[in-house]
Amino acid sequence: QLFANMPVDRKCPEDADQAEMEVGEQERKDFEAMFAWAAKEGALGLEQLEVKYFLKKETGDLVRGLAARQAIAGPVLLPSTLLLSADTEDELAWKLSLEHRKVVLGTASFWAPWFKTLPSYDELPCIDIKFASEQLLRHFEDLPVVASVRKWRESVAKRWEAGVRVCRAASGCTHVGANEDKEKDKDEKSPTPDDLL
C-alpha cells in the first residue's frame, strides 16, 4: 500500500547521446526560482552554479546535478535558516511530509521553492531501487537487493504507523487519514504517507 501509487510501467529517460543535457524549460524556471529564493534568504555564490543532466559513464544512467556555470571564484554558502532540520530521522520525515503537503495543497510553505525542484513520485523509480514497482521486484525476487528493499519498506511502514499514533495522541495531525471521520472502526487501516500528499 505504501507504494501503491507507483506506476508499474514507468518509463525512465532514455540514455542521452551527450555527456550532459540541459534541463527542460519548467525545470529551469523551478531551479531559477529556488536559487532566487535562496539568495533572498542569504545564500551566496549561487550565480556560479546551474543544474544539468549528466550521463554517468559507469552505469549509463542519466542523473541531474549541479554544475559550475563558470570558474568558481568564491564560496557557495547557505545560511542555516534554509536548512530543514530535526533531531531524529523520523522527525525529519514528518516535517518533510507536512511541508510537502502544504506545497501540494497550495498553502504557504517556506520551503516551497525547494520542494518544487525535487524528483516527483513518477521519477523516483528511475532514481532509487527502493521505489521500484512490485512487478519489477517480483521479476528479480531471487536477488538479495530485493529482500533489502522489502525490509526497508516494512521499516518505513512501521515507523510511519508509530508516527501516526504519536501525532494523533497529541491531536496535532487531525488531517492525517482522510477517512477517519467516515469510519470509526477500531480495525481501520492507518493512513500511509500518501495521505499527506
mmCIF file of N, CA, C and O in Angstrom, residues 50-122:
data_model
loop_
_atom_site.group_PDB
_atom_site.id
_atom_site.type_symbol
_atom_site.label_atom_id
_atom_site.label_comp_id
_atom_site.label_asym_id
_atom_site.label_seq_id
_atom_site.Cartn_x
_atom_site.Cartn_y
_atom_site.Cartn_z
ATOM 1 N N GLU A 50 24.649 26.019 -12.014
ATOM 2 C CA GLU A 50 23.457 25.721 -12.793
ATOM 3 C C GLU A 50 23.154 24.229 -12.644
ATOM 4 O O GLU A 50 23.991 23.458 -12.170
ATOM 5 N N VAL A 51 21.964 23.839 -13.053
ATOM 6 C CA VAL A 51 21.556 22.438 -12.956
ATOM 7 C C VAL A 51 21.544 21.838 -14.346
ATOM 8 O O VAL A 51 21.017 22.427 -15.285
ATOM 9 N N LYS A 52 22.144 20.630 -14.472
ATOM 10 C CA LYS A 52 22.182 19.934 -15.756
ATOM 11 C C LYS A 52 21.967 18.449 -15.529
ATOM 12 O O LYS A 52 22.041 17.964 -14.400
ATOM 13 N N TYR A 53 21.713 17.742 -16.624
ATOM 14 C CA TYR A 53 21.684 16.288 -16.592
ATOM 15 C C TYR A 53 23.029 15.772 -17.091
ATOM 16 O O TYR A 53 23.581 16.289 -18.054
ATOM 17 N N PHE A 54 23.536 14.745 -16.422
ATOM 18 C CA PHE A 54 24.821 14.154 -16.789
ATOM 19 C C PHE A 54 24.650 12.666 -17.037
ATOM 20 O O PHE A 54 23.871 12.004 -16.354
ATOM 21 N N LEU A 55 25.393 12.156 -17.987
ATOM 22 C CA LEU A 55 25.392 10.724 -18.266
ATOM 23 C C LEU A 55 26.542 10.088 -17.491
ATOM 24 O O LEU A 55 27.705 10.404 -17.724
ATOM 25 N N LYS A 56 26.205 9.218 -16.530
ATOM 26 C CA LYS A 56 27.239 8.537 -15.752
ATOM 27 C C LYS A 56 27.876 7.449 -16.612
ATOM 28 O O LYS A 56 27.194 6.530 -17.061
ATOM 29 N N LYS A 57 29.165 7.565 -16.852
ATOM 30 C CA LYS A 57 29.857 6.617 -17.730
ATOM 31 C C LYS A 57 29.836 5.202 -17.159
ATOM 32 O O LYS A 57 29.757 4.233 -17.892
ATOM 33 N N GLU A 58 29.908 5.094 -15.826
ATOM 34 C CA GLU A 58 29.994 3.776 -15.198
ATOM 35 C C GLU A 58 28.717 2.956 -15.392
ATOM 36 O O GLU A 58 28.757 1.751 -15.593
ATOM 37 N N THR A 59 27.577 3.629 -15.317
ATOM 38 C CA THR A 59 26.295 2.899 -15.344
ATOM 39 C C THR A 59 25.439 3.213 -16.558
ATOM 40 O O THR A 59 24.490 2.490 -16.860
ATOM 41 N N GLY A 60 25.738 4.328 -17.239
ATOM 42 C CA GLY A 60 24.897 4.737 -18.356
ATOM 43 C C GLY A 60 23.629 5.439 -17.912
ATOM 44 O O GLY A 60 22.750 5.708 -18.725
ATOM 45 N N ASP A 61 23.516 5.758 -16.605
ATOM 46 C CA ASP A 61 22.326 6.431 -16.087
ATOM 47 C C ASP A 61 22.404 7.934 -16.318
ATOM 48 O O ASP A 61 23.482 8.536 -16.264
ATOM 49 N N LEU A 62 21.253 8.531 -16.536
ATOM 50 C CA LEU A 62 21.150 9.973 -16.675
ATOM 51 C C LEU A 62 20.796 10.539 -15.313
ATOM 52 O O LEU A 62 19.790 10.164 -14.718
ATOM 53 N N VAL A 63 21.642 11.413 -14.765
ATOM 54 C CA VAL A 63 21.410 11.962 -13.436
ATOM 55 C C VAL A 63 21.418 13.487 -13.489
ATOM 56 O O VAL A 63 22.089 14.086 -14.329
ATOM 57 N N ARG A 64 20.659 14.081 -12.590
ATOM 58 C CA ARG A 64 20.591 15.539 -12.513
ATOM 59 C C ARG A 64 21.510 16.018 -11.399
ATOM 60 O O ARG A 64 21.569 15.404 -10.334
ATOM 61 N N GLY A 65 22.240 17.089 -11.654
ATOM 62 C CA GLY A 65 23.131 17.592 -10.610
ATOM 63 C C GLY A 65 23.556 19.025 -10.865
ATOM 64 O O GLY A 65 23.192 19.635 -11.872
ATOM 65 N N LEU A 66 24.329 19.558 -9.924
ATOM 66 C CA LEU A 66 24.833 20.920 -10.035
ATOM 67 C C LEU A 66 26.102 20.941 -10.869
ATOM 68 O O LEU A 66 26.929 20.029 -10.786
ATOM 69 N N ALA A 67 26.242 21.988 -11.650
ATOM 70 C CA ALA A 67 27.444 22.174 -12.459
ATOM 71 C C ALA A 67 27.910 23.616 -12.304
ATOM 72 O O ALA A 67 27.112 24.512 -12.019
ATOM 73 N N ALA A 68 29.203 23.808 -12.480
ATOM 74 C CA ALA A 68 29.743 25.165 -12.438
ATOM 75 C C ALA A 68 29.368 25.883 -13.732
ATOM 76 O O ALA A 68 29.593 25.373 -14.824
ATOM 77 N N ARG A 69 28.801 27.053 -13.593
ATOM 78 C CA ARG A 69 28.434 27.878 -14.743
ATOM 79 C C ARG A 69 29.682 28.569 -15.306
ATOM 80 O O ARG A 69 29.743 28.944 -16.471
ATOM 81 N N GLN A 70 30.674 28.725 -14.431
ATOM 82 C CA GLN A 70 31.910 29.428 -14.749
ATOM 83 C C GLN A 70 32.972 28.921 -13.785
ATOM 84 O O GLN A 70 32.683 28.085 -12.927
ATOM 85 N N ALA A 71 34.191 29.410 -13.923
ATOM 86 C CA ALA A 71 35.225 29.064 -12.946
ATOM 87 C C ALA A 71 34.783 29.609 -11.587
ATOM 88 O O ALA A 71 34.408 30.769 -11.471
ATOM 89 N N ILE A 72 34.766 28.731 -10.571
ATOM 90 C CA ILE A 72 34.295 29.149 -9.258
ATOM 91 C C ILE A 72 35.281 30.158 -8.671
ATOM 92 O O ILE A 72 36.450 29.848 -8.433
ATOM 93 N N ALA A 73 34.769 31.377 -8.439
ATOM 94 C CA ALA A 73 35.634 32.462 -7.977
ATOM 95 C C ALA A 73 35.463 32.750 -6.491
ATOM 96 O O ALA A 73 36.251 33.491 -5.907
ATOM 97 N N GLY A 74 34.429 32.183 -5.895
ATOM 98 C CA GLY A 74 34.198 32.455 -4.476
ATOM 99 C C GLY A 74 33.393 31.329 -3.856
ATOM 100 O O GLY A 74 32.929 30.420 -4.550
ATOM 101 N N PRO A 75 33.189 31.387 -2.551
ATOM 102 C CA PRO A 75 32.480 30.298 -1.867
ATOM 103 C C PRO A 75 30.991 30.277 -2.203
ATOM 104 O O PRO A 75 30.408 31.291 -2.584
ATOM 105 N N VAL A 76 30.407 29.096 -2.085
ATOM 106 C CA VAL A 76 28.953 28.931 -2.178
ATOM 107 C C VAL A 76 28.487 28.622 -0.764
ATOM 108 O O VAL A 76 28.857 27.595 -0.182
ATOM 109 N N LEU A 77 27.704 29.519 -0.198
ATOM 110 C CA LEU A 77 27.298 29.408 1.207
ATOM 111 C C LEU A 77 25.777 29.427 1.344
ATOM 112 O O LEU A 77 25.104 30.224 0.697
ATOM 113 N N LEU A 78 25.266 28.542 2.189
ATOM 114 C CA LEU A 78 23.836 28.519 2.506
ATOM 115 C C LEU A 78 23.665 28.827 3.986
ATOM 116 O O LEU A 78 24.294 28.189 4.831
ATOM 117 N N PRO A 79 22.817 29.783 4.322
ATOM 118 C CA PRO A 79 22.579 30.078 5.746
ATOM 119 C C PRO A 79 21.780 28.952 6.406
ATOM 120 O O PRO A 79 21.029 28.234 5.738
ATOM 121 N N SER A 80 21.935 28.812 7.700
ATOM 122 C CA SER A 80 21.254 27.741 8.429
ATOM 123 C C SER A 80 19.734 27.873 8.361
ATOM 124 O O SER A 80 19.015 26.886 8.522
ATOM 125 N N THR A 81 19.233 29.081 8.096
ATOM 126 C CA THR A 81 17.775 29.275 8.014
ATOM 127 C C THR A 81 17.160 28.511 6.841
ATOM 128 O O THR A 81 15.955 28.269 6.825
ATOM 129 N N LEU A 82 17.992 28.128 5.863
ATOM 130 C CA LEU A 82 17.480 27.385 4.713
ATOM 131 C C LEU A 82 17.454 25.875 4.950
ATOM 132 O O LEU A 82 16.965 25.126 4.114
ATOM 133 N N LEU A 83 17.985 25.437 6.073
ATOM 134 C CA LEU A 83 18.077 24.007 6.351
ATOM 135 C C LEU A 83 16.841 23.535 7.111
ATOM 136 O O LEU A 83 16.505 24.086 8.154
ATOM 137 N N LEU A 84 16.187 22.520 6.577
ATOM 138 C CA LEU A 84 15.058 21.889 7.268
ATOM 139 C C LEU A 84 15.664 20.784 8.125
ATOM 140 O O LEU A 84 16.080 19.745 7.609
ATOM 141 N N SER A 85 15.751 21.010 9.426
ATOM 142 C CA SER A 85 16.463 20.080 10.288
ATOM 143 C C SER A 85 15.549 19.507 11.361
ATOM 144 O O SER A 85 14.457 20.019 11.617
ATOM 145 N N ALA A 86 16.025 18.429 11.975
ATOM 146 C CA ALA A 86 15.278 17.762 13.037
ATOM 147 C C ALA A 86 16.259 16.974 13.889
ATOM 148 O O ALA A 86 17.394 16.731 13.480
ATOM 149 N N ASP A 87 15.801 16.569 15.067
ATOM 150 C CA ASP A 87 16.665 15.825 15.981
ATOM 151 C C ASP A 87 16.808 14.354 15.585
ATOM 152 O O ASP A 87 17.796 13.713 15.913
ATOM 153 N N THR A 88 15.790 13.809 14.910
ATOM 154 C CA THR A 88 15.839 12.397 14.517
ATOM 155 C C THR A 88 15.416 12.254 13.057
ATOM 156 O O THR A 88 14.772 13.149 12.489
ATOM 157 N N GLU A 89 15.754 11.118 12.479
ATOM 158 C CA GLU A 89 15.371 10.840 11.091
ATOM 159 C C GLU A 89 13.845 10.799 10.947
ATOM 160 O O GLU A 89 13.293 11.305 9.973
ATOM 161 N N ASP A 90 13.167 10.197 11.936
ATOM 162 C CA ASP A 90 11.704 10.113 11.874
ATOM 163 C C ASP A 90 11.065 11.498 11.945
ATOM 164 O O ASP A 90 10.103 11.789 11.234
ATOM 165 N N GLU A 91 11.597 12.346 12.825
ATOM 166 C CA GLU A 91 11.061 13.706 12.940
ATOM 167 C C GLU A 91 11.250 14.464 11.630
ATOM 168 O O GLU A 91 10.362 15.194 11.181
ATOM 169 N N LEU A 92 12.408 14.272 11.010
ATOM 170 C CA LEU A 92 12.669 14.933 9.730
ATOM 171 C C LEU A 92 11.696 14.443 8.666
ATOM 172 O O LEU A 92 11.174 15.234 7.867
ATOM 173 N N ALA A 93 11.427 13.137 8.671
ATOM 174 C CA ALA A 93 10.476 12.582 7.699
ATOM 175 C C ALA A 93 9.102 13.209 7.871
ATOM 176 O O ALA A 93 8.426 13.544 6.889
ATOM 177 N N TRP A 94 8.667 13.380 9.116
ATOM 178 C CA TRP A 94 7.364 14.007 9.362
ATOM 179 C C TRP A 94 7.352 15.464 8.913
ATOM 180 O O TRP A 94 6.389 15.932 8.298
ATOM 181 N N LYS A 95 8.415 16.178 9.225
ATOM 182 C CA LYS A 95 8.484 17.589 8.804
ATOM 183 C C LYS A 95 8.426 17.696 7.281
ATOM 184 O O LYS A 95 7.723 18.549 6.730
ATOM 185 N N LEU A 96 9.184 16.838 6.610
ATOM 186 C CA LEU A 96 9.175 16.852 5.146
ATOM 187 C C LEU A 96 7.781 16.544 4.607
ATOM 188 O O LEU A 96 7.301 17.198 3.674
ATOM 189 N N SER A 97 7.124 15.550 5.190
ATOM 190 C CA SER A 97 5.780 15.164 4.739
ATOM 191 C C SER A 97 4.788 16.304 4.911
ATOM 192 O O SER A 97 3.988 16.591 4.019
ATOM 193 N N LEU A 98 4.825 16.938 6.069
ATOM 194 C CA LEU A 98 3.873 18.015 6.347
ATOM 195 C C LEU A 98 4.133 19.238 5.470
ATOM 196 O O LEU A 98 3.190 19.872 4.981
ATOM 197 N N GLU A 99 5.416 19.566 5.265
ATOM 198 C CA GLU A 99 5.730 20.702 4.392
ATOM 199 C C GLU A 99 5.350 20.390 2.942
ATOM 200 O O GLU A 99 4.829 21.251 2.226
ATOM 201 N N HIS A 100 5.601 19.153 2.514
ATOM 202 C CA HIS A 100 5.228 18.769 1.152
ATOM 203 C C HIS A 100 3.724 18.858 0.965
ATOM 204 O O HIS A 100 3.234 19.279 -0.087
ATOM 205 N N ARG A 101 2.977 18.478 1.979
ATOM 206 C CA ARG A 101 1.515 18.549 1.902
ATOM 207 C C ARG A 101 1.058 19.999 1.699
ATOM 208 O O ARG A 101 0.151 20.282 0.929
ATOM 209 N N LYS A 102 1.708 20.935 2.406
ATOM 210 C CA LYS A 102 1.376 22.353 2.233
ATOM 211 C C LYS A 102 1.596 22.784 0.782
ATOM 212 O O LYS A 102 0.792 23.498 0.200
ATOM 213 N N VAL A 103 2.716 22.336 0.212
ATOM 214 C CA VAL A 103 3.038 22.704 -1.171
ATOM 215 C C VAL A 103 1.986 22.160 -2.122
ATOM 216 O O VAL A 103 1.493 22.866 -3.007
ATOM 217 N N VAL A 104 1.609 20.883 -1.933
ATOM 218 C CA VAL A 104 0.622 20.247 -2.811
ATOM 219 C C VAL A 104 -0.730 20.939 -2.697
ATOM 220 O O VAL A 104 -1.432 21.135 -3.700
ATOM 221 N N LEU A 105 -1.105 21.349 -1.479
ATOM 222 C CA LEU A 105 -2.405 21.995 -1.259
ATOM 223 C C LEU A 105 -2.383 23.480 -1.622
ATOM 224 O O LEU A 105 -3.417 24.135 -1.609
ATOM 225 N N GLY A 106 -1.197 24.007 -1.913
ATOM 226 C CA GLY A 106 -1.108 25.410 -2.301
ATOM 227 C C GLY A 106 -1.100 26.372 -1.130
ATOM 228 O O GLY A 106 -1.288 27.572 -1.305
ATOM 229 N N THR A 107 -0.906 25.848 0.087
ATOM 230 C CA THR A 107 -0.798 26.726 1.247
ATOM 231 C C THR A 107 0.663 27.114 1.434
ATOM 232 O O THR A 107 1.560 26.535 0.836
ATOM 233 N N ALA A 108 0.892 28.115 2.282
ATOM 234 C CA ALA A 108 2.233 28.674 2.412
ATOM 235 C C ALA A 108 3.212 27.692 3.046
ATOM 236 O O ALA A 108 2.943 27.121 4.095
ATOM 237 N N SER A 109 4.326 27.485 2.389
ATOM 238 C CA SER A 109 5.445 26.730 2.956
ATOM 239 C C SER A 109 6.720 27.489 2.629
ATOM 240 O O SER A 109 6.955 27.845 1.470
ATOM 241 N N PHE A 110 7.515 27.730 3.641
ATOM 242 C CA PHE A 110 8.772 28.444 3.444
ATOM 243 C C PHE A 110 9.643 27.725 2.422
ATOM 244 O O PHE A 110 10.354 28.346 1.644
ATOM 245 N N TRP A 111 9.590 26.386 2.409
ATOM 246 C CA TRP A 111 10.468 25.591 1.556
ATOM 247 C C TRP A 111 9.854 25.237 0.204
ATOM 248 O O TRP A 111 10.400 24.422 -0.529
ATOM 249 N N ALA A 112 8.735 25.849 -0.163
ATOM 250 C CA ALA A 112 8.059 25.522 -1.429
ATOM 251 C C ALA A 112 8.993 25.610 -2.640
ATOM 252 O O ALA A 112 8.971 24.714 -3.490
ATOM 253 N N PRO A 113 9.821 26.654 -2.778
ATOM 254 C CA PRO A 113 10.701 26.706 -3.967
ATOM 255 C C PRO A 113 11.640 25.508 -4.059
ATOM 256 O O PRO A 113 11.939 25.040 -5.160
ATOM 257 N N TRP A 114 12.100 25.017 -2.918
ATOM 258 C CA TRP A 114 12.988 23.844 -2.918
ATOM 259 C C TRP A 114 12.209 22.585 -3.256
ATOM 260 O O TRP A 114 12.644 21.781 -4.071
ATOM 261 N N PHE A 115 11.028 22.407 -2.661
ATOM 262 C CA PHE A 115 10.222 21.218 -2.918
ATOM 263 C C PHE A 115 9.896 21.071 -4.400
ATOM 264 O O PHE A 115 9.835 19.960 -4.923
ATOM 265 N N LYS A 116 9.698 22.188 -5.069
ATOM 266 C CA LYS A 116 9.323 22.128 -6.490
ATOM 267 C C LYS A 116 10.455 21.623 -7.385
ATOM 268 O O LYS A 116 10.226 21.304 -8.543
ATOM 269 N N THR A 117 11.670 21.558 -6.846
ATOM 270 C CA THR A 117 12.795 21.055 -7.641
ATOM 271 C C THR A 117 13.092 19.578 -7.361
ATOM 272 O O THR A 117 13.949 18.990 -8.022
ATOM 273 N N LEU A 118 12.406 18.975 -6.407
ATOM 274 C CA LEU A 118 12.677 17.584 -6.047
ATOM 275 C C LEU A 118 12.075 16.626 -7.064
ATOM 276 O O LEU A 118 11.103 16.960 -7.742
ATOM 277 N N PRO A 119 12.614 15.408 -7.161
ATOM 278 C CA PRO A 119 12.022 14.417 -8.068
ATOM 279 C C PRO A 119 10.575 14.113 -7.691
ATOM 280 O O PRO A 119 10.221 14.111 -6.508
ATOM 281 N N SER A 120 9.750 13.872 -8.681
ATOM 282 C CA SER A 120 8.345 13.525 -8.441
ATOM 283 C C SER A 120 8.231 12.044 -8.098
ATOM 284 O O SER A 120 9.175 11.270 -8.271
ATOM 285 N N TYR A 121 7.055 11.637 -7.629
ATOM 286 C CA TYR A 121 6.813 10.218 -7.361
ATOM 287 C C TYR A 121 7.035 9.395 -8.632
ATOM 288 O O TYR A 121 7.494 8.266 -8.570
ATOM 289 N N ASP A 122 6.699 9.964 -9.780
ATOM 290 C CA ASP A 122 6.886 9.235 -11.036
ATOM 291 C C ASP A 122 8.365 9.042 -11.368
ATOM 292 O O ASP A 122 8.742 8.079 -12.025
#
